[in-house]
């Protein structure tokens, strides 16, 4: 029996998704920034026009975690668009529980994502990594990723809700 | 960084001009106040009075399927400006299918000036291309891919008007934030977005944009285990 399998997330996975999102946030020391709820994940991921898609990694019962968790990893992604080349896949988040690393789950998830990208005719996959996150940067560079910030000077900007509201209310 | 290096369209950098501080929308203001639309010939623009400028109205509205040819033409303008026409791989049919098929992959707002005569069509002079995404921290977001205004119409606040309308869409859909990318050498765009309250997360948080291109994806997809 395979040690794990990757599949698309289902609505009933939302509690596990939130658990893993929070675990990742904790790992990045950003736990208090997660304001998402299970209800948000359900509405936003499994409605008519989903805001995101998710792959999950599950392990068979005999390997369940101490707390009896079946789902031990996830990848959240959505489709983006480049006016010159069309569809792209954006990888928002990607996490495997520490106890389950080193088994090839991450590589398998990435393989699945690549297949999704190609099937949907996406020209490339984009994602964001913090420059201090050496393990992740090495993981992606080993697989052929280029750093557009370093190489082409891309700077990512964020406009928060307060400023969006200010703009939206302008005459 | 060399400003003539590959600019890549996946950044919202095509504002040219001043973008933010243009004149208002004439009497009534805003998109809905355009009761009387006057078309100003851009060739006379430089010599025209402030009154004539203020009278020029521009409407920002959602793009329609029929706009794809013109939007594609504007996308080509950007590529041509940078002598990168070969980098454009899609055409207006693809744009139409991807934006107006059953499952849209992007959203588009266009800026339109009224025709000289009533029976003629309006002319598109700018667009904003964006899409919805997700943040694991805060949920729904809007990603602003591209804002463009044709050169003759810059400096009149049309870029800002487009951005304002995207912000309204974002708020209406319950989005908690907007994300966008700008290349480091585009000082004007950097300043423009900063003035609107955008924070540089690459500078502040060390965020780097990584890309796995087509070749890397093929290798990853085909890997055996």
Coordinates of C-alpha atoms in Angstrom, one line a residue:
Chain A
X1 CA 0.0 0.0 0.0
X2 CA 1.3 3.5 -0.9
X3 CA 2.5 5.5 2.1
X4 CA 0.4 8.5 1.1
X5 CA -1.8 9.8 -1.7
X6 CA -2.5 13.2 -3.2
X7 CA -6.0 14.2 -4.1
X8 CA -8.1 17.3 -4.6
X9 CA -9.5 18.8 -1.4
X10 CA -13.2 18.2 -0.6
X11 CA -15.6 20.4 1.4
X12 CA -15.3 18.2 4.4
X13 CA -11.5 18.8 4.4
X14 CA -11.9 22.4 5.5
X15 CA -11.3 21.8 9.2
X16 CA -8.0 20.1 8.3
X17 CA -7.1 22.8 5.8
X18 CA -7.5 25.4 8.5
X19 CA -5.5 23.3 11.0
X20 CA -2.6 23.0 8.5
X21 CA -2.8 26.7 7.5
X22 CA -2.5 27.6 11.2
X23 CA 0.4 25.2 11.7
X24 CA 2.2 26.7 8.7
X25 CA 1.6 30.2 10.1
X26 CA 3.0 29.1 13.5
X27 CA 6.1 27.7 11.7
X28 CA 6.5 31.2 10.1
X29 CA 5.8 33.0 13.4
X30 CA 2.6 34.5 11.9
X31 CA -0.1 32.6 13.7
X32 CA -2.0 35.6 14.8
X33 CA -2.3 36.8 11.3
X34 CA -4.6 34.0 10.2
X35 CA -8.2 35.3 10.4
X36 CA -9.7 32.8 8.1
X37 CA -12.4 30.5 9.4
X38 CA -13.6 27.1 8.3
X39 CA -16.7 28.8 7.0
X40 CA -14.6 31.1 4.8
X41 CA -12.7 28.2 3.4
X42 CA -15.9 26.4 2.6
X43 CA -17.6 29.3 0.9
X44 CA -14.6 30.5 -0.9
X45 CA -13.2 27.2 -2.1
X46 CA -16.3 25.2 -2.9
X47 CA -18.8 27.7 -4.2
X48 CA -19.7 28.3 -7.9
X49 CA -16.6 30.4 -8.7
X50 CA -13.9 29.3 -6.2
X51 CA -11.3 31.7 -5.1
X52 CA -8.8 28.9 -4.6
X53 CA -8.2 25.2 -5.3
X54 CA -6.5 22.8 -3.0
X55 CA -4.6 19.5 -3.1
X56 CA -4.2 17.5 0.0
X57 CA -1.9 14.7 1.1
X58 CA -3.5 11.9 3.1
X59 CA -1.9 8.9 4.9
X60 CA -3.5 5.6 5.6
X61 CA -5.0 4.9 9.0
X62 CA -2.0 3.1 10.4
X63 CA 0.1 6.2 9.9
X64 CA -2.4 8.7 11.3
X65 CA -0.9 11.3 13.5
X66 CA -1.2 11.0 17.3
X67 CA -4.3 13.2 17.1
X68 CA -5.6 10.9 14.3
X69 CA -5.2 13.2 11.5
X70 CA -5.6 11.8 8.1
X71 CA -4.5 14.8 6.1
X72 CA -0.8 15.7 6.6
X73 CA -0.1 18.2 3.8
X74 CA -1.7 20.6 1.4
X75 CA -1.1 23.0 -1.4
X76 CA -3.4 25.9 -2.2
X77 CA -3.4 27.5 -5.6
X78 CA -5.4 29.6 -8.0
X79 CA -5.2 30.7 -11.6
X80 CA -3.7 34.0 -12.7
X81 CA -3.4 35.8 -16.0
X82 CA -0.6 37.4 -17.9
X83 CA -1.8 39.7 -20.8
X84 CA 1.1 38.4 -23.0
X85 CA 1.0 34.7 -22.3
X86 CA -2.4 34.0 -20.8
X87 CA -3.1 31.6 -17.9
X88 CA -0.6 31.0 -15.1
X89 CA -0.9 28.9 -11.9
X90 CA -0.2 30.7 -8.7
X91 CA 0.8 28.6 -5.7
X92 CA -0.4 30.4 -2.6
X93 CA 0.7 28.0 0.0
X94 CA 2.3 24.6 0.4
X95 CA 2.9 22.7 3.6
X96 CA 3.7 19.2 4.9
X97 CA 3.5 18.5 8.6
X98 CA 7.0 18.2 10.1
X99 CA 6.6 14.6 11.1
X100 CA 5.8 13.6 7.5
X101 CA 8.6 15.4 5.8
X102 CA 11.4 13.5 3.9
X103 CA 8.9 11.0 2.5
X104 CA 8.6 12.7 -0.9
X105 CA 5.1 14.2 -0.2
X106 CA 6.2 17.7 -1.1
X107 CA 7.7 16.5 -4.4
X108 CA 4.6 14.5 -5.2
X109 CA 2.4 17.5 -4.5
X110 CA 4.5 19.6 -6.7
X111 CA 4.4 17.0 -9.4
X112 CA 0.6 17.0 -9.2
X113 CA 0.5 20.8 -9.3
X114 CA 2.7 20.8 -12.4
X115 CA 0.3 18.3 -14.1
X116 CA -2.6 20.5 -13.2
X117 CA -0.8 23.5 -14.7
X118 CA 0.0 21.8 -17.9
X119 CA -3.5 20.3 -18.2
X120 CA -5.0 23.8 -17.8
X121 CA -2.5 25.2 -20.4
X122 CA -0.7 27.4 -17.9
X123 CA 2.6 28.7 -19.1
X124 CA 4.2 28.7 -15.7
X125 CA 3.7 28.6 -12.0
X126 CA 4.4 31.6 -9.8
X127 CA 4.8 31.7 -6.0
X128 CA 6.2 33.9 -3.3
X129 CA 8.9 32.9 -0.9
X130 CA 10.4 34.9 2.0
X131 CA 14.1 35.6 1.3
X132 CA 15.0 34.2 4.7
X133 CA 13.4 30.9 4.0
X134 CA 16.5 29.0 2.8
X135 CA 15.0 25.5 2.8
X136 CA 12.1 26.6 0.5
X137 CA 14.3 28.6 -1.8
X138 CA 16.6 25.6 -2.2
X139 CA 13.7 23.2 -2.7
X140 CA 12.4 25.4 -5.6
X141 CA 15.7 26.3 -7.2
X142 CA 16.7 22.6 -7.3
X143 CA 13.6 22.1 -9.4
X144 CA 14.4 24.9 -11.9
X145 CA 12.7 28.0 -10.3
X146 CA 14.0 31.4 -11.1
X147 CA 13.9 34.3 -8.7
X148 CA 12.1 37.1 -10.5
X149 CA 12.7 39.6 -7.7
X150 CA 16.5 39.1 -7.8
X151 CA 16.8 38.5 -11.5
X152 CA 14.2 41.0 -12.9
X153 CA 13.6 43.4 -10.1
X154 CA 10.0 42.4 -9.3
X155 CA 8.7 44.0 -6.2
X156 CA 5.5 42.8 -4.6
X157 CA 3.1 45.3 -3.2
X158 CA 0.1 45.0 -0.9
X159 CA -2.7 47.5 -0.6
X160 CA -4.6 46.8 2.6
X161 CA -8.4 47.0 3.2
X162 CA -8.1 50.5 4.8
X163 CA -6.6 52.0 1.7
X164 CA -8.8 50.0 -0.7
X165 CA -11.8 51.4 1.1
X166 CA -10.4 54.9 0.9
X167 CA -10.0 54.5 -2.8
X168 CA -13.4 52.9 -3.3
X169 CA -15.1 55.8 -1.5
X170 CA -13.4 58.5 -3.6
X171 CA -15.5 60.5 -5.9
Chain B
X1 CA 18.6 47.5 -13.3
X2 CA 18.6 48.3 -16.9
X3 CA 15.2 49.9 -17.8
X4 CA 15.3 48.4 -21.2
X5 CA 15.6 44.9 -19.9
X6 CA 12.7 42.5 -20.2
X7 CA 9.9 44.4 -18.4
X8 CA 7.5 41.4 -18.4
X9 CA 3.9 42.4 -18.5
X10 CA 3.1 40.6 -15.3
X11 CA 3.7 43.9 -13.5
X12 CA 1.4 46.9 -13.3
X13 CA 3.8 49.4 -14.7
X14 CA 2.3 50.9 -17.8
X15 CA 1.0 54.2 -16.4
X16 CA 3.4 56.6 -18.1
X17 CA 2.5 60.2 -17.2
X18 CA 1.4 61.3 -13.8
X19 CA -1.4 58.9 -13.3
X20 CA -2.6 60.1 -10.0
X21 CA -3.2 63.8 -10.1
X22 CA -5.3 64.5 -13.1
X23 CA -8.2 66.9 -13.3
X24 CA -11.6 65.7 -12.2
X25 CA -14.4 64.4 -14.3
X26 CA -16.1 67.7 -15.1
X27 CA -19.4 68.8 -13.7
X28 CA -21.1 66.0 -11.8
X29 CA -17.9 64.1 -11.5
X30 CA -17.3 60.3 -11.4
X31 CA -18.5 57.7 -13.9
X32 CA -22.2 58.4 -13.4
X33 CA -21.9 62.2 -13.7
X34 CA -21.2 62.0 -17.4
X35 CA -24.4 63.5 -18.6
X36 CA -22.8 65.4 -21.4
X37 CA -19.7 63.8 -22.9
X38 CA -17.3 65.8 -25.0
X39 CA -14.7 64.2 -27.1
X40 CA -11.4 66.1 -27.1
X41 CA -9.2 65.5 -30.1
X42 CA -5.9 64.4 -28.5
X43 CA -3.9 66.2 -31.2
X44 CA -5.3 69.5 -30.0
X45 CA -4.9 68.4 -26.4
X46 CA -1.7 70.3 -25.7
X47 CA -3.2 73.6 -26.8
X48 CA -6.6 73.2 -25.2
X49 CA -7.8 75.1 -22.2
X50 CA -8.4 73.8 -18.7
X51 CA -12.1 74.0 -19.4
X52 CA -11.9 71.8 -22.5
X53 CA -9.7 69.4 -20.5
X54 CA -12.2 69.2 -17.6
X55 CA -15.0 68.7 -20.0
X56 CA -13.5 65.5 -21.4
X57 CA -15.3 62.7 -19.8
X58 CA -14.2 59.1 -19.6
X59 CA -16.3 56.2 -18.5
X60 CA -14.8 53.2 -16.7
X61 CA -16.9 50.1 -17.3
X62 CA -16.6 46.3 -17.3
X63 CA -15.1 45.0 -20.5
X64 CA -17.4 43.0 -22.8
X65 CA -16.6 40.2 -25.2
X66 CA -16.6 42.7 -28.1
X67 CA -13.9 44.8 -26.4
X68 CA -11.3 42.0 -26.7
X69 CA -9.9 43.1 -30.0
X70 CA -9.2 46.6 -28.7
X71 CA -7.9 45.4 -25.4
X72 CA -5.6 43.0 -27.3
X73 CA -4.4 45.9 -29.4
X74 CA -3.5 47.8 -26.3
X75 CA -1.7 44.8 -24.9
X76 CA 0.3 44.8 -28.2
X77 CA 1.0 48.5 -27.8
X78 CA 2.9 47.7 -24.5
X79 CA 4.9 45.0 -26.2
X80 CA 5.7 47.1 -29.2
X81 CA 6.9 50.0 -27.0
X82 CA 9.4 47.6 -25.5
X83 CA 10.2 46.0 -28.8
X84 CA 9.0 42.6 -27.4
X85 CA 6.2 41.9 -29.9
X86 CA 7.4 38.3 -30.1
X87 CA 6.8 37.8 -26.4
X88 CA 3.0 38.1 -26.9
X89 CA 1.7 34.6 -27.3
X90 CA -2.0 35.1 -27.0
X91 CA -4.4 36.8 -29.4
X92 CA -7.9 38.3 -29.0
X93 CA -9.6 34.9 -29.4
X94 CA -7.7 33.5 -26.5
X95 CA -8.4 36.7 -24.5
X96 CA -12.1 36.3 -25.3
X97 CA -12.3 32.6 -24.5
X98 CA -10.4 33.1 -21.2
X99 CA -12.3 36.1 -20.1
X100 CA -15.8 35.5 -21.4
X101 CA -16.1 31.7 -21.4
X102 CA -17.9 29.8 -18.7
X103 CA -15.1 30.2 -16.2
X104 CA -13.3 33.5 -16.5
X105 CA -9.6 33.5 -15.7
X106 CA -9.4 37.3 -15.4
X107 CA -11.6 40.4 -14.9
X108 CA -11.2 43.5 -17.0
X109 CA -12.4 47.1 -16.7
X110 CA -12.0 49.5 -19.7
X111 CA -11.7 53.2 -19.9
X112 CA -13.8 54.6 -22.8
X113 CA -14.1 58.1 -24.2
X114 CA -17.3 59.1 -25.9
X115 CA -17.4 59.3 -29.7
X116 CA -17.4 62.6 -31.6
X117 CA -20.8 61.9 -33.0
X118 CA -23.7 60.2 -31.3
X119 CA -24.1 57.4 -33.8
X120 CA -20.4 56.3 -33.6
X121 CA -18.8 53.9 -31.0
X122 CA -16.8 55.0 -28.1
X123 CA -13.1 54.5 -28.1
X124 CA -11.2 52.5 -25.5
X125 CA -8.1 54.3 -24.2
X126 CA -7.2 52.2 -21.2
X127 CA -7.8 49.0 -19.2
X128 CA -7.2 47.3 -15.9
X129 CA -6.8 43.6 -15.8
X130 CA -7.1 41.8 -12.5
X131 CA -8.4 38.6 -10.9
X132 CA -9.5 37.2 -7.7
X133 CA -7.1 35.2 -5.5
X134 CA -6.7 34.0 -2.0
X135 CA -4.5 34.6 1.0
X136 CA -4.1 31.9 3.6
X137 CA -4.1 34.6 6.2
X138 CA -7.0 36.8 5.2
X139 CA -8.9 35.1 2.5
X140 CA -10.2 36.7 -0.6
X141 CA -7.9 39.1 -2.4
X142 CA -7.7 40.9 -5.7
X143 CA -4.5 40.7 -7.7
X144 CA -4.0 43.7 -10.0
X145 CA -2.2 42.4 -13.0
X146 CA -2.0 45.4 -15.3
X147 CA -3.2 49.0 -15.6
X148 CA -2.6 50.8 -18.9
X149 CA -3.6 54.1 -20.4
X150 CA -2.7 55.1 -24.0
X151 CA 0.0 57.8 -24.0
X152 CA -2.2 60.6 -25.3
X153 CA -4.6 60.2 -22.4
X154 CA -2.2 60.0 -19.5
X155 CA -1.9 62.6 -16.8
X156 CA -5.6 63.0 -16.4
X157 CA -6.4 60.7 -13.6
X158 CA -7.7 57.9 -15.8
X159 CA -5.2 55.4 -14.4
X160 CA -6.4 56.3 -10.9
X161 CA -10.0 56.1 -12.0
X162 CA -9.4 52.5 -13.2
X163 CA -7.7 51.6 -10.0
X164 CA -10.6 53.1 -8.0
X165 CA -13.1 51.0 -9.9
X166 CA -11.0 47.9 -9.2
X167 CA -10.9 48.8 -5.5
X168 CA -14.7 49.0 -5.6
X169 CA -15.0 45.6 -7.2
X170 CA -12.6 44.2 -4.6
X171 CA -14.7 45.7 -1.7
X172 CA -18.0 44.5 -3.2
X173 CA -16.6 40.9 -3.4
X174 CA -15.4 41.0 0.2
X175 CA -11.7 41.1 -0.6
X176 CA -9.3 41.9 2.3
X177 CA -6.5 43.3 0.2
X178 CA -5.0 43.9 -3.2
X179 CA -1.7 42.6 -4.4
X180 CA 0.4 43.7 -7.4
X181 CA 3.9 43.7 -8.7
X182 CA 6.1 46.5 -10.0
X183 CA 9.6 46.3 -11.4
X184 CA 12.3 48.1 -9.4
X185 CA 13.3 50.4 -12.1
X186 CA 9.8 51.9 -12.7
X187 CA 10.2 54.8 -10.2
X188 CA 7.0 56.5 -11.4
X189 CA 4.8 53.4 -10.8
X190 CA 6.5 52.7 -7.5
X191 CA 5.8 56.2 -6.3
X192 CA 2.2 56.2 -7.7
X193 CA 1.3 53.0 -5.8
X194 CA 3.0 54.1 -2.6
X195 CA 1.0 57.3 -2.7
X196 CA -2.1 55.2 -2.7
X197 CA -1.0 53.3 0.4
X198 CA 0.6 50.3 -1.2
X199 CA 3.4 48.7 0.9
X200 CA 6.4 47.2 -0.7
X201 CA 6.4 43.7 0.7
X202 CA 9.7 42.8 -1.1
X203 CA 11.4 45.5 0.8
X204 CA 9.5 45.2 4.1
X205 CA 9.1 41.4 4.3
X206 CA 11.7 40.1 1.9
X207 CA 9.0 38.6 -0.3
X208 CA 10.5 37.2 -3.6
X209 CA 8.5 36.2 -6.6
X210 CA 9.6 32.9 -8.0
X211 CA 8.7 31.2 -11.2
X212 CA 8.7 27.7 -12.4
X213 CA 8.7 28.1 -16.2
X214 CA 7.2 25.7 -18.8
X215 CA 10.4 23.5 -19.1
X216 CA 10.6 23.1 -15.3
X217 CA 6.9 22.3 -15.1
X218 CA 7.2 19.6 -17.8
X219 CA 10.1 18.0 -16.0
X220 CA 8.2 18.1 -12.7
X221 CA 5.0 16.7 -14.2
X222 CA 6.8 13.9 -15.9
X223 CA 9.0 12.8 -13.0
X224 CA 8.6 9.1 -12.2
X225 CA 8.9 8.0 -8.6

